[in-house]
PDBQT receptor file of N, H, CA, C and O in Angstrom, charges set to zero:
ATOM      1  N   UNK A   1      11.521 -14.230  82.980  1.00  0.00    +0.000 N 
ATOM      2  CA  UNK A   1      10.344 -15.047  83.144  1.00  0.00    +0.000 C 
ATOM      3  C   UNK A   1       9.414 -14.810  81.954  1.00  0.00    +0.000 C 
ATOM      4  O   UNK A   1       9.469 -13.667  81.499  1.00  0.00    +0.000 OA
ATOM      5  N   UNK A   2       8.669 -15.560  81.426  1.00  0.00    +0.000 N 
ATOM      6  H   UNK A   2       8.625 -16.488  81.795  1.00  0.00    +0.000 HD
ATOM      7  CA  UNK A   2       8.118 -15.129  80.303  1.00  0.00    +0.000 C 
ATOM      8  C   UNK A   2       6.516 -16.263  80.748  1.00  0.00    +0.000 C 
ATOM      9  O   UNK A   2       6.288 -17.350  81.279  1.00  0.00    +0.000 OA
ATOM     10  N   UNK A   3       5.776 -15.154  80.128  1.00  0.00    +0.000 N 
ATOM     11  H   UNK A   3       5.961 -14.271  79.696  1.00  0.00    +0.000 HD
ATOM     12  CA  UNK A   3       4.321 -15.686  80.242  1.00  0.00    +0.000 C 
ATOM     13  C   UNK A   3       3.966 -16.266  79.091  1.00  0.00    +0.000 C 
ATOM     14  O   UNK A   3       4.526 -16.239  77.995  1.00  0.00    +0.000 OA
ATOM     15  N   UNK A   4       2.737 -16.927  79.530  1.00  0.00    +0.000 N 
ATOM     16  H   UNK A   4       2.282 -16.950  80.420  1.00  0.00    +0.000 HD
ATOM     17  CA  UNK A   4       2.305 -17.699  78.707  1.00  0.00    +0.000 C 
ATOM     18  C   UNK A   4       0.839 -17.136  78.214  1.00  0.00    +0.000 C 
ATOM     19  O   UNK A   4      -0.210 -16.922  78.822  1.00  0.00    +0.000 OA
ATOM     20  N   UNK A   5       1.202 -17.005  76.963  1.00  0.00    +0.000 N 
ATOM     21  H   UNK A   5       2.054 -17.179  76.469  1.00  0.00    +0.000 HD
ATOM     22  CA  UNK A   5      -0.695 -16.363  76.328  1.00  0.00    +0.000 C 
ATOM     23  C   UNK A   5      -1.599 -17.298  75.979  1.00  0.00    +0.000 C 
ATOM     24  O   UNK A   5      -1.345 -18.074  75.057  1.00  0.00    +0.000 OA
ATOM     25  N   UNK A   6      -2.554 -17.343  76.538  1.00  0.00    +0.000 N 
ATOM     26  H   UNK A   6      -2.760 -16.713  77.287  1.00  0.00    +0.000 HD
ATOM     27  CA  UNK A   6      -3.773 -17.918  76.116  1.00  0.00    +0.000 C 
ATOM     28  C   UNK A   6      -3.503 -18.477  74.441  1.00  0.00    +0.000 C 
ATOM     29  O   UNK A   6      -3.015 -17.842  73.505  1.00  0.00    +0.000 OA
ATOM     30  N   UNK A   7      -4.041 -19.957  74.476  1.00  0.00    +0.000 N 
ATOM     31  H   UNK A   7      -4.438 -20.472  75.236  1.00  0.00    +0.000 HD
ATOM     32  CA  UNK A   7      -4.017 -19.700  72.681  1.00  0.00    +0.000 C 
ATOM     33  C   UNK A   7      -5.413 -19.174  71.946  1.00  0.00    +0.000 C 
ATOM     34  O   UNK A   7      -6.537 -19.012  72.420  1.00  0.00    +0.000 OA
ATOM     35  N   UNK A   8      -4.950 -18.993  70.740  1.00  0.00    +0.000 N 
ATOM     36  H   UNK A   8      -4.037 -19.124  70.355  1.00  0.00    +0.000 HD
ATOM     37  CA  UNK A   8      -6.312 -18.059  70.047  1.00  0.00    +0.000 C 
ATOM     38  C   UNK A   8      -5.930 -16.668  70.384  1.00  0.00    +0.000 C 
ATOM     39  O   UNK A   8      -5.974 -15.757  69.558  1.00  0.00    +0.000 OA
ATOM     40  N   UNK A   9      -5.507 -16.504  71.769  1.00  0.00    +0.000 N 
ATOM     41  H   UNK A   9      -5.471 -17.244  72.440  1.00  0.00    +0.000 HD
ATOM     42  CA  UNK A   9      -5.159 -14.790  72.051  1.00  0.00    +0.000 C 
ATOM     43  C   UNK A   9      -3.861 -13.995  71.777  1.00  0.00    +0.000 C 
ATOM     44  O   UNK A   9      -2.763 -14.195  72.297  1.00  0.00    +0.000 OA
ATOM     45  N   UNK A  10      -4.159 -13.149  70.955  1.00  0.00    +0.000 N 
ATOM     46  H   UNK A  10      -5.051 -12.987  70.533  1.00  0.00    +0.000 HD
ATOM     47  CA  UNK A  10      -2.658 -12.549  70.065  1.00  0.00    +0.000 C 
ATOM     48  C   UNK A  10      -3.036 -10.576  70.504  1.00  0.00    +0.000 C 
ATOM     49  O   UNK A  10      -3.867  -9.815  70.009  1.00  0.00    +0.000 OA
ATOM     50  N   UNK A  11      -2.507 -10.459  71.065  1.00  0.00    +0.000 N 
ATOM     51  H   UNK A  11      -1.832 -11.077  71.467  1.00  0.00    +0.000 HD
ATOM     52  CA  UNK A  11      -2.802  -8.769  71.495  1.00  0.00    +0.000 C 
ATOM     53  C   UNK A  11      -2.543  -7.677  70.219  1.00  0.00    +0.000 C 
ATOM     54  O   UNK A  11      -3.025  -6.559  70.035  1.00  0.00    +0.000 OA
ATOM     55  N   UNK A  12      -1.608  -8.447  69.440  1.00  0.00    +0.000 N 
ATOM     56  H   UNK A  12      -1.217  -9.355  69.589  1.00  0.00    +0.000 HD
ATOM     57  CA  UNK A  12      -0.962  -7.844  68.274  1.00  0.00    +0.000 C 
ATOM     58  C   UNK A  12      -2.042  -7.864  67.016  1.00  0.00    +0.000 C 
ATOM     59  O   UNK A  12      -1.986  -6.981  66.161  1.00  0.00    +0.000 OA
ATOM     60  N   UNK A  13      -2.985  -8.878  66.957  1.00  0.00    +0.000 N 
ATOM     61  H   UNK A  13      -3.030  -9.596  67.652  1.00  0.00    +0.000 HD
ATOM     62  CA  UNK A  13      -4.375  -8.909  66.299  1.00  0.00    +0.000 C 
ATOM     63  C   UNK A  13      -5.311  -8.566  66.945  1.00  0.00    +0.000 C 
ATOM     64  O   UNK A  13      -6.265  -8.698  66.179  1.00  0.00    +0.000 OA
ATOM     65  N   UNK A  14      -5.732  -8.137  68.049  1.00  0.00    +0.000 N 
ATOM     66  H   UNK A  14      -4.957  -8.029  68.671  1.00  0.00    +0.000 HD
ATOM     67  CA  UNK A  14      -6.525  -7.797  68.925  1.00  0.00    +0.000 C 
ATOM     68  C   UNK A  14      -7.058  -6.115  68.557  1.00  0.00    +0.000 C 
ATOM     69  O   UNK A  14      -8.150  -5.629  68.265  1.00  0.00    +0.000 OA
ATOM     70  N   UNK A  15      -5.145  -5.337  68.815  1.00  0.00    +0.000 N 
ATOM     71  H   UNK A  15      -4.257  -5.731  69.052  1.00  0.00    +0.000 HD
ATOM     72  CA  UNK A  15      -4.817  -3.819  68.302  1.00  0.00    +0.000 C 
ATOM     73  C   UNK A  15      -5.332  -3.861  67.015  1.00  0.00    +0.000 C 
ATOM     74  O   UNK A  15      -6.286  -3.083  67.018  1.00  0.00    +0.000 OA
ATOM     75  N   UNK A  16      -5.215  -4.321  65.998  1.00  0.00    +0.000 N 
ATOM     76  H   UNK A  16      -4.440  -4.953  65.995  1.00  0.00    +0.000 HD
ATOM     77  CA  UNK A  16      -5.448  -4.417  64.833  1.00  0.00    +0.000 C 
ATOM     78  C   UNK A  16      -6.661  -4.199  64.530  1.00  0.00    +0.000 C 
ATOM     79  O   UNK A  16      -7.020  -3.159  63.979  1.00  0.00    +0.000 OA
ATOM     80  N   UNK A  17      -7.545  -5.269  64.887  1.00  0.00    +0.000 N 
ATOM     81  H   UNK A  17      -7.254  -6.114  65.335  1.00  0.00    +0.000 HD
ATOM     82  CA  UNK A  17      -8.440  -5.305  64.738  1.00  0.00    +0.000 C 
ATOM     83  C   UNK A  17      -9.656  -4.012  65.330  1.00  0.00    +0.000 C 
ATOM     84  O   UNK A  17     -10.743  -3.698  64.845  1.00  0.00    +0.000 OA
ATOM     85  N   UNK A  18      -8.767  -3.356  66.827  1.00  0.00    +0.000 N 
ATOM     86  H   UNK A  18      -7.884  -3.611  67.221  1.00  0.00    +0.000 HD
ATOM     87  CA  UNK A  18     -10.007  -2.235  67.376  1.00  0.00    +0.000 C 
ATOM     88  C   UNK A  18      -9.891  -0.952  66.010  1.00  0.00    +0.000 C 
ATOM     89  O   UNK A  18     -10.650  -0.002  65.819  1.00  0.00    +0.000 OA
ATOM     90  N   UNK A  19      -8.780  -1.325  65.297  1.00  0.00    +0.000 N 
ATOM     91  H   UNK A  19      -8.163  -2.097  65.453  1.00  0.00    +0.000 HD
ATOM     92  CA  UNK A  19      -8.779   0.065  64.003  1.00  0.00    +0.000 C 
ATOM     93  C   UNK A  19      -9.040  -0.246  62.466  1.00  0.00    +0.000 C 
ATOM     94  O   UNK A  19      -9.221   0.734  61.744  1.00  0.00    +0.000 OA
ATOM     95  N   UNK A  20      -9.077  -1.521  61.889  1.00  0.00    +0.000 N 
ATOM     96  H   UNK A  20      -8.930  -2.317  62.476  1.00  0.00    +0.000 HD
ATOM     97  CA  UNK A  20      -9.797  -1.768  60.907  1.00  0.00    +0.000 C 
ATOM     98  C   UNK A  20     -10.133  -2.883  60.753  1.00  0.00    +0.000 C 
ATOM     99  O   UNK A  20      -9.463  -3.551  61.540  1.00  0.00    +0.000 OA
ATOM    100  N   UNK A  21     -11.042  -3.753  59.981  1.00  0.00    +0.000 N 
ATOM    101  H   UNK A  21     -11.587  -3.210  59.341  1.00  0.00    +0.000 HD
ATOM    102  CA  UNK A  21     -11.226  -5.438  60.007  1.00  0.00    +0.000 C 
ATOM    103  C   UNK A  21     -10.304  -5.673  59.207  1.00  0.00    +0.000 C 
ATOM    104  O   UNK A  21      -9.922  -4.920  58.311  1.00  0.00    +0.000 OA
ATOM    105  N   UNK A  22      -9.897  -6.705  59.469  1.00  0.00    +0.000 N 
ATOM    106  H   UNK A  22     -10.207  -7.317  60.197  1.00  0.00    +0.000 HD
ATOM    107  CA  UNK A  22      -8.575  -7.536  59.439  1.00  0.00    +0.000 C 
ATOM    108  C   UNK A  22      -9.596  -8.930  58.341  1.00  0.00    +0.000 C 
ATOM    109  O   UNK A  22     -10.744  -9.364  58.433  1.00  0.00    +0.000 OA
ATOM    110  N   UNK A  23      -8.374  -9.243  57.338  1.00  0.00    +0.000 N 
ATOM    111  H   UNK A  23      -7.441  -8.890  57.264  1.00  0.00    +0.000 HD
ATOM    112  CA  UNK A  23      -9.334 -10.358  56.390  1.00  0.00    +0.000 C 
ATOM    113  C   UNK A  23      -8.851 -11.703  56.618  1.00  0.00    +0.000 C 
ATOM    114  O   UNK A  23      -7.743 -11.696  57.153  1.00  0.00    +0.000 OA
ATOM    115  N   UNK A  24      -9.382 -13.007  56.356  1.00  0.00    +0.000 N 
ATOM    116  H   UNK A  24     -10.282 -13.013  55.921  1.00  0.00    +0.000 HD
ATOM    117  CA  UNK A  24      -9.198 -14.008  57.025  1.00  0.00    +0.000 C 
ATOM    118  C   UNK A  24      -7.676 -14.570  56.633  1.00  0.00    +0.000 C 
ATOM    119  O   UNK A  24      -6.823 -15.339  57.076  1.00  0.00    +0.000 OA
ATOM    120  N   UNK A  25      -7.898 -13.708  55.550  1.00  0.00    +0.000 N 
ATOM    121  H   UNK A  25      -8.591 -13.083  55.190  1.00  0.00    +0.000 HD
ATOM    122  CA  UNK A  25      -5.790 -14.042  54.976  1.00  0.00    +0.000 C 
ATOM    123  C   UNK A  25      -4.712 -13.433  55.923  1.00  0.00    +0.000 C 
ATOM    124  O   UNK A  25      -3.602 -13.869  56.230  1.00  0.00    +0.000 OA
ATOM    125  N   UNK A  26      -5.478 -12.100  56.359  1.00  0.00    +0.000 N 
ATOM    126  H   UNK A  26      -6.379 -11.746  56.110  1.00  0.00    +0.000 HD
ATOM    127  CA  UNK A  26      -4.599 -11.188  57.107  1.00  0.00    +0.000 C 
ATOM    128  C   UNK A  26      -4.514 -11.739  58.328  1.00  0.00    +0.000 C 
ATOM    129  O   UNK A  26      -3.387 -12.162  58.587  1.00  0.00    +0.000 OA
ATOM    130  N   UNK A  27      -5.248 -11.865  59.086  1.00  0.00    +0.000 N 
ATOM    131  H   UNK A  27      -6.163 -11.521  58.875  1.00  0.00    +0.000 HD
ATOM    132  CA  UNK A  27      -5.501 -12.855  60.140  1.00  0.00    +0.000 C 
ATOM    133  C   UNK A  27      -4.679 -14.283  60.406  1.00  0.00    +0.000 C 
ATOM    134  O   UNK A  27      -4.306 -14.675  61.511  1.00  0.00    +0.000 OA
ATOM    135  N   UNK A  28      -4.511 -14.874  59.308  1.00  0.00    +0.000 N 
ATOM    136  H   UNK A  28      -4.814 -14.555  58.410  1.00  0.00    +0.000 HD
ATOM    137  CA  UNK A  28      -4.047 -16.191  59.631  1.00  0.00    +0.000 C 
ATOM    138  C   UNK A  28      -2.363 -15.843  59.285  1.00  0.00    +0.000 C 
ATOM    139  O   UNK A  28      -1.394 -16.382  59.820  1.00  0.00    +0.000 OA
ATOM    140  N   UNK A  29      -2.356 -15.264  58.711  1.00  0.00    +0.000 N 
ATOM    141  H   UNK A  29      -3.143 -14.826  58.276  1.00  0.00    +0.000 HD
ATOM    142  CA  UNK A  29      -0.609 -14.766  58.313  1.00  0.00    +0.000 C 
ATOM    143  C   UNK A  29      -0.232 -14.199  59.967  1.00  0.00    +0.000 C 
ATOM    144  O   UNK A  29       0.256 -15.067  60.690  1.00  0.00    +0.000 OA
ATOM    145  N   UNK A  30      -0.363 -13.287  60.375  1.00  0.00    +0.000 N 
ATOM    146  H   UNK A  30      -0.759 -12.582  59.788  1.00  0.00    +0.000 HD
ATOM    147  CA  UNK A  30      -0.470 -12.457  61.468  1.00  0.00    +0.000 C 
ATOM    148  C   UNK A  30      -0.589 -13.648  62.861  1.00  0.00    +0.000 C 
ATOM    149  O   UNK A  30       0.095 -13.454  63.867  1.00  0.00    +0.000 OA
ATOM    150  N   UNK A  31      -1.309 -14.575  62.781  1.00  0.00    +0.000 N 
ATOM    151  H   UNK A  31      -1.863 -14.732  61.964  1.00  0.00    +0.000 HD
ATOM    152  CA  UNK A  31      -1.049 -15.863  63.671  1.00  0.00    +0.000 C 
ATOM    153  C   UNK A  31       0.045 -16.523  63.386  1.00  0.00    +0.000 C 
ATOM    154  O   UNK A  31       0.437 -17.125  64.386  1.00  0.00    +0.000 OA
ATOM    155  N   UNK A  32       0.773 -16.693  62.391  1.00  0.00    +0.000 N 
ATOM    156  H   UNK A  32       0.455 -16.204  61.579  1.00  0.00    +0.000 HD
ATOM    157  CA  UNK A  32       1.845 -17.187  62.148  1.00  0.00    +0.000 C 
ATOM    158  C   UNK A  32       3.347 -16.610  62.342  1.00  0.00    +0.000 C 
ATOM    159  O   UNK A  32       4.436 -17.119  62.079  1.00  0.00    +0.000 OA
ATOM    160  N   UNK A  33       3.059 -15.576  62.804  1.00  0.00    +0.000 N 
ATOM    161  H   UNK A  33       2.174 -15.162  63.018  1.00  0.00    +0.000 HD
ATOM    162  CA  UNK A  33       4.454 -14.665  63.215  1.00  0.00    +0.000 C 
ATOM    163  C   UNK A  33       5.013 -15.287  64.384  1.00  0.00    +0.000 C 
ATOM    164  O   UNK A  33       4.412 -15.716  65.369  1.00  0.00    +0.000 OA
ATOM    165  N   UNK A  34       6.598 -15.276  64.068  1.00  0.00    +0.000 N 
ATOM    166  H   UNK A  34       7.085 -14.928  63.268  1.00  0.00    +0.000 HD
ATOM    167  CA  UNK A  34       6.604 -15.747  65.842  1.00  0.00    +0.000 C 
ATOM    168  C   UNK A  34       6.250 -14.225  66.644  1.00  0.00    +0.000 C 
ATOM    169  O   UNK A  34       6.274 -13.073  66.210  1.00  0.00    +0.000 OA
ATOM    170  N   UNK A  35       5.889 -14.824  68.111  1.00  0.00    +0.000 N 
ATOM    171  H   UNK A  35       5.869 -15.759  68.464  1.00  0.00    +0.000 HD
ATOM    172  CA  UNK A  35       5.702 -13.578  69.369  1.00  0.00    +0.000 C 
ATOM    173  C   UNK A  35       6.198 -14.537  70.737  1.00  0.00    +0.000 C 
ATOM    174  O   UNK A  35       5.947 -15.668  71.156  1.00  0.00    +0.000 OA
ATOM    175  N   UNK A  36       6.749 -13.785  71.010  1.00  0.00    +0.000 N 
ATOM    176  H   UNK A  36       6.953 -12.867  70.670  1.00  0.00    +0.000 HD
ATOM    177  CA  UNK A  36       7.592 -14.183  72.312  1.00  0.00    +0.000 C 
ATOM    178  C   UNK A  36       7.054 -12.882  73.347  1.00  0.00    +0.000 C 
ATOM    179  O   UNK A  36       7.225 -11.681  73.138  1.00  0.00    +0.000 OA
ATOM    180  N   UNK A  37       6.215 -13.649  74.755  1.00  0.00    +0.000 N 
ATOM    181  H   UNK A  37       6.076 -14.625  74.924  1.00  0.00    +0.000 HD
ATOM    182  CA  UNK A  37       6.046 -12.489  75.468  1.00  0.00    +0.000 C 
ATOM    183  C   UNK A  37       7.238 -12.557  77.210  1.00  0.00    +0.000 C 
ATOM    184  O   UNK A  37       7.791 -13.437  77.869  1.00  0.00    +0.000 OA
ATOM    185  N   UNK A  38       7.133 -11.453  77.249  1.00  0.00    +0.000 N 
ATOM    186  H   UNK A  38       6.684 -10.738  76.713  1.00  0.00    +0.000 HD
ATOM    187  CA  UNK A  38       7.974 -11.671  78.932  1.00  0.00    +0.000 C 
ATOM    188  C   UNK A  38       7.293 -10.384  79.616  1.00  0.00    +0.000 C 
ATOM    189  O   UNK A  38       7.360  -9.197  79.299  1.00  0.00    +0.000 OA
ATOM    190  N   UNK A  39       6.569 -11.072  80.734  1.00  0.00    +0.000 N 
ATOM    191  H   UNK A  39       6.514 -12.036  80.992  1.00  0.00    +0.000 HD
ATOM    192  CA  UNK A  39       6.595 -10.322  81.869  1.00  0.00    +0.000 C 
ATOM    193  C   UNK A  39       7.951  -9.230  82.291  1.00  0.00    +0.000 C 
ATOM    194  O   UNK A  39       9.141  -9.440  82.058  1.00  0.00    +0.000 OA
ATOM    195  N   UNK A  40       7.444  -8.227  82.862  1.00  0.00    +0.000 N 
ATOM    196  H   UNK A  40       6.477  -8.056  83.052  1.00  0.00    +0.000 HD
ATOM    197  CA  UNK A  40       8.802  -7.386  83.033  1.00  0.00    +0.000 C 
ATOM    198  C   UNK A  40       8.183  -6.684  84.529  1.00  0.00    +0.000 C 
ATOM    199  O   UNK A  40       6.974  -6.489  84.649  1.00  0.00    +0.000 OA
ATOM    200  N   UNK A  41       8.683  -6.507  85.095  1.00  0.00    +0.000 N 
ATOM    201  H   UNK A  41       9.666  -6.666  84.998  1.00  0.00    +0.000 HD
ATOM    202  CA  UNK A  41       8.362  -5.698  86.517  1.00  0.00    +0.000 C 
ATOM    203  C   UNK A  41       8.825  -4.472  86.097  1.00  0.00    +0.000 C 
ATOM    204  O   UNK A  41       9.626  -4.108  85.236  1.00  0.00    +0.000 OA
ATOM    205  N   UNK A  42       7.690  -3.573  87.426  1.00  0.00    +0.000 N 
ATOM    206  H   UNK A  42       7.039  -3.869  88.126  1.00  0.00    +0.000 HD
ATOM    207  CA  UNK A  42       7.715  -2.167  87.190  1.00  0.00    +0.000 C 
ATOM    208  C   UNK A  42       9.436  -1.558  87.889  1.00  0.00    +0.000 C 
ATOM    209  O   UNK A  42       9.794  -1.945  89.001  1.00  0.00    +0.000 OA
ATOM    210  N   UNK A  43      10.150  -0.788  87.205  1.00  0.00    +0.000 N 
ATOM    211  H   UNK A  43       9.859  -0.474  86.302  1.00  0.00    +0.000 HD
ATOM    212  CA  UNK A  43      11.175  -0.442  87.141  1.00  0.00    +0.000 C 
ATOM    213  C   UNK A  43      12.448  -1.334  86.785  1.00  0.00    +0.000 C 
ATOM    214  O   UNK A  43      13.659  -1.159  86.918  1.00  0.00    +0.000 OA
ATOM    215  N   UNK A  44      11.827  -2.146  86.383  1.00  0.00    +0.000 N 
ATOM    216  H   UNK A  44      10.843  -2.289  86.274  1.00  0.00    +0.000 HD
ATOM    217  CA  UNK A  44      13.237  -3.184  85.001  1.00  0.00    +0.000 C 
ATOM    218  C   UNK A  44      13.492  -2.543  83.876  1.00  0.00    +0.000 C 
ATOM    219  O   UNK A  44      12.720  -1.982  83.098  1.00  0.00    +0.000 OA
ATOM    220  N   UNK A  45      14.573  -2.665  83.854  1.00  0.00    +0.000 N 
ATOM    221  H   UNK A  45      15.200  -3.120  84.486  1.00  0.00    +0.000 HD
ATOM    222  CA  UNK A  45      15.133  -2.430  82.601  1.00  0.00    +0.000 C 
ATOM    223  C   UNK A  45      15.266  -3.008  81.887  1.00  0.00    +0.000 C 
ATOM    224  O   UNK A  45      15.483  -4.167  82.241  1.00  0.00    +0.000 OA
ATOM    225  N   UNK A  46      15.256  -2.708  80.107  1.00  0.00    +0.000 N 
ATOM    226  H   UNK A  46      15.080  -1.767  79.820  1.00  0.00    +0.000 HD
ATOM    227  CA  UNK A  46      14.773  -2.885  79.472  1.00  0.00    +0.000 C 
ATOM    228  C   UNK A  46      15.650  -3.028  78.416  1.00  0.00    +0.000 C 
ATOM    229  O   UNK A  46      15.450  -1.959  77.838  1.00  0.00    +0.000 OA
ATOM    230  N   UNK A  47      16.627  -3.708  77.649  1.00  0.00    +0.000 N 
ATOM    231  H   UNK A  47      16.790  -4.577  78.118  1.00  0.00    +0.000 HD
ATOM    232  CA  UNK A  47      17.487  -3.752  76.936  1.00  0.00    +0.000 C 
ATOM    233  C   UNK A  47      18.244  -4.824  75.895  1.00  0.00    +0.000 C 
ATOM    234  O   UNK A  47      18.491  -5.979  76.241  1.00  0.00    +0.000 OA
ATOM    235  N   UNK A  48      18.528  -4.371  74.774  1.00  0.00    +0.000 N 
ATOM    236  H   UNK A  48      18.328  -3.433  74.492  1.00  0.00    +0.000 HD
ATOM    237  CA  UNK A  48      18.477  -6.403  73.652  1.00  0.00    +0.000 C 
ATOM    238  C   UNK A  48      20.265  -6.007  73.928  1.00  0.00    +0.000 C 
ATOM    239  O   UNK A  48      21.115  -5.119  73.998  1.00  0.00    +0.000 OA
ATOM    240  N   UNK A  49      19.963  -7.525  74.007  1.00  0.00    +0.000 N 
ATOM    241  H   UNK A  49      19.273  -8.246  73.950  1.00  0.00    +0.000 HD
ATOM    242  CA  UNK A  49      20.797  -7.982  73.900  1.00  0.00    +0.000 C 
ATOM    243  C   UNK A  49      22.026  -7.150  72.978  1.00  0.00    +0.000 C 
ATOM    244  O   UNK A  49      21.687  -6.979  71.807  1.00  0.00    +0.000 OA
ATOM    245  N   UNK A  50      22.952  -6.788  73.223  1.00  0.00    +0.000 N 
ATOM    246  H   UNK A  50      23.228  -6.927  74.174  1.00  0.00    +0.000 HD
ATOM    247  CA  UNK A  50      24.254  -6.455  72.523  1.00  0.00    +0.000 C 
ATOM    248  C   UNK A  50      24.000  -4.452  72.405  1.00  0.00    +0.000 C 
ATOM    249  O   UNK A  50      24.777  -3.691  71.828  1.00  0.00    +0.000 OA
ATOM    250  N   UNK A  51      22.988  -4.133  72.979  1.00  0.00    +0.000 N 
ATOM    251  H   UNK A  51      22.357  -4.750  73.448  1.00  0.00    +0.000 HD
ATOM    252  CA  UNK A  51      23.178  -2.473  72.772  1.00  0.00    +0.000 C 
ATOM    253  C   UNK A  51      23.927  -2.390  73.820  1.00  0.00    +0.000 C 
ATOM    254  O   UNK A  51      24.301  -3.322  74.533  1.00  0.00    +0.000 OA
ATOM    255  N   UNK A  52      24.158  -1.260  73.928  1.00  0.00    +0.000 N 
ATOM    256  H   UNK A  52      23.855  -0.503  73.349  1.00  0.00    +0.000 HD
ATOM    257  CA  UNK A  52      24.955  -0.475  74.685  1.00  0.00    +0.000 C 
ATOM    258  C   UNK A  52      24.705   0.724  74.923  1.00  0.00    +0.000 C 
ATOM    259  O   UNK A  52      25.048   1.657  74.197  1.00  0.00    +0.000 OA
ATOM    260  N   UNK A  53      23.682   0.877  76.634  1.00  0.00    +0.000 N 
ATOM    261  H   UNK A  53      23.403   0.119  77.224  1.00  0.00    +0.000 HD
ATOM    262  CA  UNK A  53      23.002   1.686  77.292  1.00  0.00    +0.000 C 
ATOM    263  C   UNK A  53      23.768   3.432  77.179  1.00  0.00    +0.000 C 
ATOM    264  O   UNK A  53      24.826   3.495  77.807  1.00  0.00    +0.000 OA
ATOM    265  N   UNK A  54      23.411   4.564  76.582  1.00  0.00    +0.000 N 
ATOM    266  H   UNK A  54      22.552   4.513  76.073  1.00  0.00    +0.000 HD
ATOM    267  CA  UNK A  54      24.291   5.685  76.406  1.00  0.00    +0.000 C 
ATOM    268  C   UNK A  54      24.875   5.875  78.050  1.00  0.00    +0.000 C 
ATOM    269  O   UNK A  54      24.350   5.661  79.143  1.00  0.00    +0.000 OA
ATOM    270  N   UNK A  55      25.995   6.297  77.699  1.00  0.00    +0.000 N 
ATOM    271  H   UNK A  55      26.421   6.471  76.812  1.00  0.00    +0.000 HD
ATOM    272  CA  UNK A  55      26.563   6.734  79.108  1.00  0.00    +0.000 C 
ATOM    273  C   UNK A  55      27.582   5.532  79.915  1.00  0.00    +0.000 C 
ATOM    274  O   UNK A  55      28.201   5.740  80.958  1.00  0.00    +0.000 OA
ATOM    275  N   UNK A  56      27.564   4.111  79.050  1.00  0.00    +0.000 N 
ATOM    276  H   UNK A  56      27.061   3.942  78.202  1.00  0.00    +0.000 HD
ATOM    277  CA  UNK A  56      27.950   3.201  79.540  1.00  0.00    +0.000 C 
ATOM    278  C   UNK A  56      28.860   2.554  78.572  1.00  0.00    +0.000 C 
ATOM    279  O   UNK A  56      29.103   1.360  78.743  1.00  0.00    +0.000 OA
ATOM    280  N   UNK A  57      29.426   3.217  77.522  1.00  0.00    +0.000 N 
ATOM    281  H   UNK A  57      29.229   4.187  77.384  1.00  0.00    +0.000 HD
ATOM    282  CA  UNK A  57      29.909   2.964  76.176  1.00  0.00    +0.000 C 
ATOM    283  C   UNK A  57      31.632   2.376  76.733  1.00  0.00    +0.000 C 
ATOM    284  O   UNK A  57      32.466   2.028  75.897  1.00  0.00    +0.000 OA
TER     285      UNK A  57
């Protein structure tokens, strides 16, 4: 399931910003990244595509 973020709201510039100012170049580059978010419930697991969990090889 994947949520949907507010637009204008980027958490990834948000962090950034509580530790140094960020310049309007840095800023607009940094909006242009892709970000893909997904909700995850508490005790899901967590894993990309094609690893291979140790112990399960």
């Amino acid at each position: 399931m994947r949520s949907s973020i507010r637009p204008g709201y980027n958490p990834l510039i948000r962090k950034l910003e509580s530790i140094f100012t960020l310049t309007d170049d840095e800023r607009q580059a940094l909006e242009h990244l892709p970000m893909q978010t997904t909700a995850i419930k508490e005790g899901q697991d967590i894993v990309r595509e094609g690893i291979v969990s140790p112990g399960r090889a």
